[in-house]
Amino acid sequence: MSDIVGGCLCGNIRYRCDEEPMMVGVCHCKNCQKQTSTSFSVLVAVPKGSLKIEGALSTYNDQGSSGQAVMRKFCGQCGSPIMSDVEAIPNMDFLKAGTLDDTSWLKPEVQFWCDSAQSWLKLDDAIAQIAQNPPME
Ligand SMILES: [Zn+2]
Ligand SMILES: [Zn+2]
């Protein structure tokens, strides 16, 4: 059982999820680089609505490449990105895995937006690489 428990840097936001993750992935898109101010997001996809969140999240209404909404939710006090609600993928919420209390179980299975990965980064060939977004059904 994966331990999906975590929170922001200042402790204002705490969350837990009792469901198993649907996917663990890495996103190299430019917007994730900007929002996290680092090289990529590590994302744990959980069933929509399964996150139990304490504390009030702030939201930045971003847009995906499709033009659909990406609601990036973060702690308004310390700025930690917590999760994204992606209109194009209505059955999942995407947790920013850097905020997990225990990250030891994380094993990303896929990387998105490898086209915009930072040039110094050596992408792990053992993890599937997708140039841009995953194809959506
Ligand atoms: Zn905070
Ligand atoms: Zn991204």
mmCIF file of C-alpha atoms and ligand atoms in Angstrom:
data_model
loop_
_atom_site.group_PDB
_atom_site.id
_atom_site.type_symbol
_atom_site.label_atom_id
_atom_site.label_comp_id
_atom_site.label_asym_id
_atom_site.label_seq_id
_atom_site.Cartn_x
_atom_site.Cartn_y
_atom_site.Cartn_z
ATOM 1 C CA MET A 1 0.000 0.000 0.000
ATOM 2 C CA SER A 2 1.407 3.326 -1.022
ATOM 3 C CA ASP A 3 1.398 5.896 1.711
ATOM 4 C CA ILE A 4 -0.198 8.977 0.185
ATOM 5 C CA VAL A 5 0.131 11.414 3.061
ATOM 6 C CA GLY A 6 1.764 14.796 2.916
ATOM 7 C CA GLY A 7 1.505 18.532 3.049
ATOM 8 C CA CYS A 8 3.027 21.860 2.182
ATOM 9 C CA LEU A 9 6.224 23.346 3.551
ATOM 10 C CA CYS A 10 4.547 25.489 6.239
ATOM 11 C CA GLY A 11 2.019 22.869 7.364
ATOM 12 C CA ASN A 12 -1.054 24.943 6.475
ATOM 13 C CA ILE A 13 -2.119 22.271 3.966
ATOM 14 C CA ARG A 14 -2.235 18.571 4.861
ATOM 15 C CA TYR A 15 -3.657 15.797 2.716
ATOM 16 C CA ARG A 16 -4.162 12.058 2.580
ATOM 17 C CA CYS A 17 -5.577 9.597 0.089
ATOM 18 C CA ASP A 18 -6.648 6.058 0.949
ATOM 19 C CA GLU A 19 -6.856 4.886 -2.672
ATOM 20 C CA GLU A 20 -4.020 3.291 -4.623
ATOM 21 C CA PRO A 21 -2.294 5.595 -7.120
ATOM 22 C CA MET A 22 -3.490 5.212 -10.734
ATOM 23 C CA MET A 23 -0.172 6.380 -12.153
ATOM 24 C CA VAL A 24 3.152 7.833 -11.073
ATOM 25 C CA GLY A 25 4.674 10.046 -13.739
ATOM 26 C CA VAL A 26 7.098 12.867 -14.407
ATOM 27 C CA CYS A 27 6.124 16.007 -16.310
ATOM 28 C CA HIS A 28 8.845 18.023 -18.040
ATOM 29 C CA CYS A 29 6.487 20.666 -19.440
ATOM 30 C CA LYS A 30 7.568 24.281 -19.286
ATOM 31 C CA ASN A 31 4.641 25.241 -17.053
ATOM 32 C CA CYS A 32 5.571 22.611 -14.455
ATOM 33 C CA GLN A 33 9.148 23.907 -14.554
ATOM 34 C CA LYS A 34 7.882 27.442 -13.956
ATOM 35 C CA GLN A 35 5.414 26.520 -11.255
ATOM 36 C CA THR A 36 7.828 24.342 -9.293
ATOM 37 C CA SER A 37 10.920 26.421 -10.130
ATOM 38 C CA THR A 38 12.763 23.192 -10.741
ATOM 39 C CA SER A 39 13.313 20.702 -13.550
ATOM 40 C CA PHE A 40 10.070 18.737 -13.585
ATOM 41 C CA SER A 41 7.028 17.699 -11.571
ATOM 42 C CA VAL A 42 6.704 14.227 -10.113
ATOM 43 C CA LEU A 43 3.002 13.449 -10.202
ATOM 44 C CA VAL A 44 0.925 10.830 -8.423
ATOM 45 C CA ALA A 45 -2.439 10.428 -10.141
ATOM 46 C CA VAL A 46 -5.225 9.458 -7.760
ATOM 47 C CA PRO A 47 -8.938 8.903 -8.431
ATOM 48 C CA LYS A 48 -10.755 12.215 -8.767
ATOM 49 C CA GLY A 49 -12.058 13.475 -5.441
ATOM 50 C CA SER A 50 -10.178 10.883 -3.364
ATOM 51 C CA LEU A 51 -7.791 13.396 -1.758
ATOM 52 C CA LYS A 52 -8.795 14.504 1.713
ATOM 53 C CA ILE A 53 -7.354 17.982 2.103
ATOM 54 C CA GLU A 54 -7.130 20.101 5.258
ATOM 55 C CA GLY A 55 -6.486 23.809 4.816
ATOM 56 C CA ALA A 56 -7.523 26.204 2.072
ATOM 57 C CA LEU A 57 -5.743 25.839 -1.258
ATOM 58 C CA SER A 58 -5.129 28.778 -3.568
ATOM 59 C CA THR A 59 -5.645 28.191 -7.294
ATOM 60 C CA TYR A 60 -3.877 29.421 -10.397
ATOM 61 C CA ASN A 61 -6.010 28.823 -13.482
ATOM 62 C CA ASP A 62 -3.531 27.619 -16.095
ATOM 63 C CA GLN A 63 -4.197 26.153 -19.545
ATOM 64 C CA GLY A 64 -2.974 22.902 -21.055
ATOM 65 C CA SER A 65 -1.787 22.600 -24.653
ATOM 66 C CA SER A 66 -5.336 21.620 -25.647
ATOM 67 C CA GLY A 67 -6.612 24.966 -24.348
ATOM 68 C CA GLN A 68 -8.490 23.216 -21.553
ATOM 69 C CA ALA A 69 -8.153 24.338 -17.958
ATOM 70 C CA VAL A 70 -5.391 23.159 -15.645
ATOM 71 C CA MET A 71 -6.164 24.340 -12.117
ATOM 72 C CA ARG A 72 -2.850 24.429 -10.275
ATOM 73 C CA LYS A 73 -3.535 24.392 -6.536
ATOM 74 C CA PHE A 74 -0.971 25.508 -4.005
ATOM 75 C CA CYS A 75 -0.522 26.783 -0.463
ATOM 76 C CA GLY A 76 -1.116 30.536 -0.438
ATOM 77 C CA GLN A 77 1.116 30.942 2.616
ATOM 78 C CA CYS A 78 4.310 29.127 1.609
ATOM 79 C CA GLY A 79 3.714 28.543 -2.119
ATOM 80 C CA SER A 80 4.151 24.759 -2.206
ATOM 81 C CA PRO A 81 2.369 23.289 -5.257
ATOM 82 C CA ILE A 82 -0.009 20.593 -3.983
ATOM 83 C CA MET A 83 -2.118 19.289 -6.860
ATOM 84 C CA SER A 84 -3.477 19.940 -10.329
ATOM 85 C CA ASP A 85 -7.009 19.448 -11.568
ATOM 86 C CA VAL A 86 -6.765 18.841 -15.318
ATOM 87 C CA GLU A 87 -9.981 19.405 -17.271
ATOM 88 C CA ALA A 88 -8.808 17.128 -20.095
ATOM 89 C CA ILE A 89 -8.370 14.197 -17.663
ATOM 90 C CA PRO A 90 -11.594 14.253 -15.621
ATOM 91 C CA ASN A 91 -11.141 10.977 -13.695
ATOM 92 C CA MET A 92 -7.872 11.865 -11.913
ATOM 93 C CA ASP A 93 -6.301 14.432 -9.624
ATOM 94 C CA PHE A 94 -2.558 14.958 -9.904
ATOM 95 C CA LEU A 95 -0.674 15.283 -6.659
ATOM 96 C CA LYS A 96 2.733 16.982 -6.689
ATOM 97 C CA ALA A 97 4.782 14.179 -5.179
ATOM 98 C CA GLY A 98 7.476 16.407 -3.696
ATOM 99 C CA THR A 99 5.011 17.253 -0.924
ATOM 100 C CA LEU A 100 4.635 13.609 0.239
ATOM 101 C CA ASP A 101 5.945 12.931 3.745
ATOM 102 C CA ASP A 102 7.487 9.666 2.484
ATOM 103 C CA THR A 103 8.712 9.558 -1.123
ATOM 104 C CA SER A 104 10.572 6.236 -0.799
ATOM 105 C CA TRP A 105 7.882 4.242 -2.627
ATOM 106 C CA LEU A 106 7.717 6.480 -5.702
ATOM 107 C CA LYS A 107 8.593 4.717 -8.957
ATOM 108 C CA PRO A 108 7.667 6.838 -11.967
ATOM 109 C CA GLU A 109 6.495 4.688 -14.882
ATOM 110 C CA VAL A 110 6.207 7.373 -17.554
ATOM 111 C CA GLN A 111 7.607 10.804 -18.434
ATOM 112 C CA PHE A 112 5.623 13.433 -20.336
ATOM 113 C CA TRP A 113 6.766 16.451 -22.356
ATOM 114 C CA CYS A 114 10.290 15.071 -22.826
ATOM 115 C CA ASP A 115 10.633 17.546 -25.738
ATOM 116 C CA SER A 116 10.973 20.365 -23.197
ATOM 117 C CA ALA A 117 13.098 18.515 -20.610
ATOM 118 C CA GLN A 118 16.027 20.601 -19.357
ATOM 119 C CA SER A 119 19.120 19.896 -21.454
ATOM 120 C CA TRP A 120 21.411 18.822 -18.608
ATOM 121 C CA LEU A 121 19.045 16.075 -17.526
ATOM 122 C CA LYS A 122 19.789 12.428 -18.460
ATOM 123 C CA LEU A 123 16.380 10.836 -18.940
ATOM 124 C CA ASP A 124 16.147 7.304 -17.572
ATOM 125 C CA ASP A 125 15.559 4.942 -20.519
ATOM 126 C CA ALA A 126 13.849 2.498 -18.162
ATOM 127 C CA ILE A 127 10.977 4.991 -17.770
ATOM 128 C CA ALA A 128 8.724 5.410 -20.812
ATOM 129 C CA GLN A 129 9.265 8.735 -22.588
ATOM 130 C CA ILE A 130 6.501 10.636 -24.326
ATOM 131 C CA ALA A 131 7.430 13.709 -26.374
ATOM 132 C CA GLN A 132 4.415 15.786 -25.350
ATOM 133 C CA ASN A 133 1.103 14.940 -23.716
ATOM 134 C CA PRO A 134 -0.204 11.397 -23.504
ATOM 135 C CA PRO A 135 -2.712 10.695 -26.255
ATOM 136 C CA MET A 136 -6.182 11.100 -24.740
ATOM 137 C CA GLU A 137 -9.103 8.911 -25.571
HETATM 138 ZN ZN ZN B 1 2.115 26.104 3.232
HETATM 139 ZN ZN ZN B 2 3.621 19.658 -16.665
#
